[in-house]
Coordinates of C-alpha atoms and ligand atoms in Angstrom, one line a residue:
M1 CA -8.9 -11.7 -0.8
K2 CA -7.2 -13.1 2.3
I3 CA -4.9 -10.8 4.1
D4 CA -2.6 -11.7 7.0
I5 CA -0.5 -9.1 8.8
V6 CA 2.4 -9.9 11.2
S7 CA 3.5 -7.0 13.5
I8 CA 4.6 -6.3 17.1
F9 CA 2.0 -3.5 17.1
P10 CA -1.2 -5.3 16.0
E11 CA -3.3 -2.4 17.3
Y12 CA -2.0 -0.3 14.4
F13 CA -4.5 -2.1 12.3
D14 CA -7.6 -1.5 14.3
V15 CA -8.3 1.4 11.9
L16 CA -8.9 -1.2 9.2
N17 CA -12.3 -1.9 10.8
V18 CA -13.4 1.6 9.7
S19 CA -15.0 2.8 6.5
L20 CA -14.7 0.9 3.2
L21 CA -12.3 -1.7 4.5
G22 CA -14.5 -2.3 7.5
K23 CA -17.5 -2.9 5.3
A24 CA -15.4 -5.2 3.1
R25 CA -14.4 -7.3 6.1
Q26 CA -18.0 -7.5 7.3
S27 CA -19.2 -8.5 3.8
G28 CA -16.4 -11.1 3.5
L29 CA -14.9 -9.4 0.5
I30 CA -11.7 -9.3 2.5
D31 CA -10.7 -11.9 5.2
M32 CA -8.1 -10.1 7.3
N33 CA -6.1 -11.5 10.3
V34 CA -3.5 -9.7 12.3
H35 CA -0.9 -11.7 14.1
N36 CA 1.2 -10.5 17.1
L37 CA 4.8 -11.4 16.4
R38 CA 5.5 -11.5 20.2
D39 CA 3.1 -14.5 20.4
H40 CA 5.9 -16.4 18.7
A41 CA 8.6 -15.3 21.1
H42 CA 8.7 -17.8 24.0
D43 CA 11.3 -16.4 26.4
R44 CA 10.2 -14.6 29.5
H45 CA 10.4 -11.2 27.9
R46 CA 9.0 -12.3 24.6
T47 CA 12.1 -11.0 22.9
V48 CA 11.9 -10.2 19.2
D49 CA 15.2 -8.3 18.6
D50 CA 18.9 -8.6 19.3
T51 CA 22.2 -6.8 18.5
P52 CA 23.5 -6.9 14.9
Y53 CA 26.3 -9.3 14.0
G54 CA 29.2 -7.2 12.7
G55 CA 28.3 -4.4 15.1
G56 CA 26.6 -1.1 14.4
A57 CA 23.8 0.9 16.0
G58 CA 20.3 -0.3 16.7
M59 CA 18.8 -3.8 16.9
V60 CA 17.8 -6.4 14.4
M61 CA 14.6 -8.5 14.5
K62 CA 15.4 -12.1 15.4
P63 CA 14.6 -14.8 12.8
E64 CA 13.0 -17.4 15.2
P65 CA 9.8 -15.6 16.0
W66 CA 9.4 -14.6 12.3
G67 CA 9.9 -18.2 11.2
E68 CA 7.3 -19.5 13.6
A69 CA 4.8 -16.8 12.8
L70 CA 5.1 -17.2 9.0
D71 CA 5.0 -21.0 9.4
S72 CA 1.6 -20.6 11.2
I73 CA 0.3 -18.7 8.1
L74 CA 2.0 -20.4 5.2
G75 CA 2.5 -23.9 6.7
A76 CA 5.9 -25.1 7.9
D77 CA 6.1 -27.5 4.9
A78 CA 5.0 -25.0 2.3
V79 CA 7.0 -25.0 -0.9
A80 CA 7.0 -21.8 -3.0
S81 CA 5.2 -21.9 -6.3
E82 CA 3.5 -19.4 -8.6
D83 CA 0.3 -20.2 -6.8
S84 CA 1.8 -19.5 -3.3
P85 CA 0.6 -16.5 -1.3
L86 CA 2.6 -13.3 -1.8
V87 CA 4.5 -12.2 1.3
I88 CA 5.3 -8.5 1.2
F89 CA 7.9 -7.0 3.6
P90 CA 7.9 -3.2 3.6
S91 CA 11.4 -1.9 3.3
P92 CA 13.3 1.3 2.4
A93 CA 15.3 -1.1 0.2
G94 CA 12.3 -2.4 -1.7
E95 CA 10.8 -1.9 -5.1
V96 CA 8.7 1.2 -5.2
F97 CA 4.9 0.7 -4.7
D98 CA 2.8 2.5 -7.3
Q99 CA -0.6 2.3 -8.8
K100 CA 0.4 -0.4 -11.3
M101 CA 1.6 -2.6 -8.4
A102 CA -1.6 -1.8 -6.5
R103 CA -3.6 -3.0 -9.4
E104 CA -1.5 -6.2 -9.7
L105 CA -1.8 -6.9 -6.0
S106 CA -5.5 -6.3 -6.0
L107 CA -5.9 -9.5 -8.1
E108 CA -4.0 -11.7 -5.6
P109 CA -6.1 -14.2 -3.7
A110 CA -3.8 -14.1 -0.6
L111 CA -1.4 -11.4 0.7
V112 CA 0.8 -11.7 3.8
F113 CA 2.4 -8.5 5.1
G114 CA 5.4 -8.7 7.5
C115 CA 6.0 -5.5 9.4
G116 CA 9.6 -5.0 10.5
R117 CA 10.8 -2.7 13.2
Y118 CA 14.1 -1.6 14.7
E119 CA 16.8 -1.6 12.0
G120 CA 15.0 -4.4 10.0
I121 CA 14.6 -8.1 10.0
D122 CA 17.3 -10.8 9.9
Q123 CA 18.0 -11.4 6.1
R124 CA 17.5 -15.2 6.6
V125 CA 13.8 -14.6 7.2
F126 CA 13.4 -13.2 3.7
D127 CA 15.7 -16.0 2.3
H128 CA 13.8 -18.8 4.1
T129 CA 10.3 -17.5 3.4
A130 CA 11.1 -17.3 -0.3
T131 CA 11.3 -21.2 -0.2
Q132 CA 7.8 -21.3 1.2
A133 CA 6.0 -18.5 -0.8
R134 CA 6.6 -15.6 -3.2
V135 CA 8.4 -12.7 -1.4
R136 CA 8.7 -9.0 -2.4
L137 CA 10.4 -6.2 -0.4
V138 CA 8.4 -3.0 -1.1
S139 CA 9.0 0.6 -0.4
I140 CA 6.3 3.2 -0.3
G141 CA 8.7 6.1 -1.0
D142 CA 12.2 7.4 -0.6
Y143 CA 12.0 8.2 3.1
V144 CA 12.6 6.1 6.2
L145 CA 9.7 5.2 8.5
N146 CA 10.2 3.6 12.0
G147 CA 8.7 0.3 10.8
G148 CA 6.5 -1.3 8.3
E149 CA 3.0 -0.7 9.8
V150 CA 2.3 2.6 8.1
A151 CA 3.5 1.3 4.8
V152 CA 1.2 -1.7 5.1
L153 CA -1.8 0.5 5.9
A154 CA -1.1 2.6 2.8
M155 CA -0.7 -0.4 0.6
I156 CA -3.8 -2.1 1.9
E157 CA -5.9 1.0 1.3
A158 CA -4.5 1.4 -2.2
I159 CA -5.0 -2.3 -3.0
G160 CA -8.3 -2.7 -1.2
R161 CA -10.1 0.0 -3.1
L162 CA -9.3 -1.7 -6.4
I163 CA -10.8 -5.0 -5.4
P164 CA -14.0 -5.6 -7.4
G165 CA -17.0 -4.8 -5.3
M166 CA -15.1 -2.5 -2.9
V167 CA -16.2 0.9 -4.3
G168 CA -19.8 1.6 -5.3
N169 CA -19.0 3.2 -8.7
P170 CA -15.9 1.5 -10.3
E171 CA -16.0 4.2 -13.0
S172 CA -14.7 6.6 -10.3
L173 CA -11.5 4.6 -10.2
V174 CA -10.7 5.2 -13.8
E175 CA -10.2 9.0 -13.8
E176 CA -8.0 9.2 -10.8
S177 CA -4.4 10.3 -10.6
H178 CA -2.0 7.7 -12.0
E179 CA -4.7 5.4 -13.4
D180 CA -4.0 6.5 -17.0
G181 CA -0.5 7.6 -16.3
L182 CA -1.6 11.2 -15.7
L183 CA -2.5 13.2 -12.6
E184 CA -6.2 13.9 -12.2
Y185 CA -8.0 17.0 -13.4
P186 CA -9.2 19.7 -10.9
S187 CA -12.7 19.0 -9.5
Y188 CA -15.5 21.5 -8.7
T189 CA -19.0 21.3 -7.2
K190 CA -21.8 23.7 -6.1
P191 CA -21.9 26.7 -5.6
S192 CA -20.9 27.9 -9.1
V193 CA -19.4 31.0 -7.5
W194 CA -17.6 30.9 -4.1
R195 CA -15.7 33.9 -2.7
E196 CA -15.9 35.5 -6.1
R197 CA -14.3 32.4 -7.7
E198 CA -16.2 30.9 -10.6
V199 CA -16.3 27.3 -11.8
P200 CA -14.7 27.1 -15.3
P201 CA -17.6 27.8 -17.7
V202 CA -17.0 24.7 -19.8
L203 CA -18.1 22.6 -16.8
L204 CA -21.4 24.3 -16.8
S205 CA -21.9 24.1 -20.6
G206 CA -23.5 20.6 -20.8
N207 CA -21.1 19.9 -23.7
H208 CA -19.7 16.6 -22.6
G209 CA -17.2 16.5 -25.5
A210 CA -15.8 19.9 -24.5
V211 CA -15.7 18.9 -20.8
D212 CA -13.8 15.7 -21.6
K213 CA -11.3 17.7 -23.8
W214 CA -10.8 20.3 -21.1
R215 CA -10.3 17.7 -18.4
H216 CA -7.7 15.8 -20.5
E217 CA -5.9 19.1 -21.2
Q218 CA -5.9 19.9 -17.5
Q219 CA -4.5 16.4 -16.7
V220 CA -1.6 16.9 -19.2
E221 CA -0.9 20.5 -18.0
R222 CA -0.9 19.5 -14.3
T223 CA 1.2 16.4 -15.0
R224 CA 3.8 18.4 -17.0
R225 CA 3.9 21.0 -14.2
V226 CA 4.0 18.8 -11.1
R227 CA 5.2 15.4 -12.3
P228 CA 7.0 15.7 -15.7
D229 CA 8.7 12.3 -14.9
L230 CA 5.3 10.6 -15.5
L231 CA 5.3 11.9 -19.1
P232 CA 7.1 10.3 -22.0
P233 CA 10.3 12.4 -22.8
E234 CA 8.8 13.9 -26.0
Q235 CA 5.8 15.3 -24.0
R236 CA 7.7 16.9 -21.1
Ligands
JEW1 N1 14.3 -1.5 7.5 C1 14.7 -0.6 8.1 C2 15.3 0.6 8.7 C3 16.5 0.9 8.3 C4 17.2 1.9 8.9 C5 16.5 2.8 9.8 C6 15.2 2.5 10.1 C7 14.5 1.4 9.6 C8 13.1 1.2 10.1 N2 12.4 0.1 9.5 C9 12.3 -1.1 10.2 C10 11.4 -1.9 9.4 C11 10.9 -1.1 8.4 C12 10.1 -1.3 7.3 C13 9.8 -0.4 6.4 C14 10.4 0.9 6.5 C15 10.2 1.9 5.4 C16 9.6 1.7 4.2 C17 9.7 2.9 3.5 N3 9.2 3.2 2.3 N4 10.4 3.7 4.3 N5 10.7 3.1 5.5 C18 11.3 1.1 7.5 C19 11.5 0.2 8.5

C-alpha cells in the first residue's frame, strides 16, 4: 500500500517509523511519504491560512497550497475514476471511521491523507480534489480535535494492522473487539492465581468447546452491558 500524508506538522508522523508500521515500511509492505504543506506556500511567511469569508472566529486553510500539494501527489491532470487513489480528509463532519471502514481501506492500493488545522480547509479543496480522485471526509469520533494528524495516526494504525502480512498471526485479528460485531472476551495469562484472584476454571479445563462457548457468552454479555448499540434490537 502507498500512503501519502499532507500536514503542516510532518513531525507528527515520525512515530510511524516505530513498531509494526516501522517494520512494514522497511519491508516495503507500506510505502509512506509525508509532505509538508508549507512547502507549497510560496510567500515569504509560507502562509497556509487566512480569515474566513463571511466573518467568524479563527482561520481557514487557504486552497492554493492544498491544490499544489495534492497535484504533486495525484497529478495536476488527474481525472477521478473508481481506480483513483482515495483521499481522506479527517473532519468532525465526516462519516464515522469504524472497523468495517478500516477493513475496506486496508484493501486500497493507495491512500492520501490531508490533515487540516485551524477551523478547517477551504471547501473548494474538497470539491476540486473530487475531480482528481475519490474523496472521503472521515471522523474518528464525536469530539473535536485541533487538527487531522491524530485522526490520521489512529486510522493508519487501524488500517495498517489489517494489511496482509502486517501481523504475525492473522488469526489474532479475528477474535478482536468489533471484528465479529461484538466486543472481545476477557483475557487471562499466568499465574493462575494473582492477589487471590483465580483464572476462570473453564480456561484451565482443556475443553476447547467449553472455552469457545464461555468466550462467546462473555462477548455477548460485555457487549450488552457496555455497547448495546452494537447488538441487533432483539438481543439488547
Ligand atoms: N475541521 C475543523 C474544526 C472545526 C471547529 C473547530 C476545530 C476544528 C479543528 N480541525 C481542523 C482540522 C481538523 C480535522 C479533523 C478534526 C477532527 C476529527 C474528529 N473526529 N474530531 N476532530 C478537527 C479538525
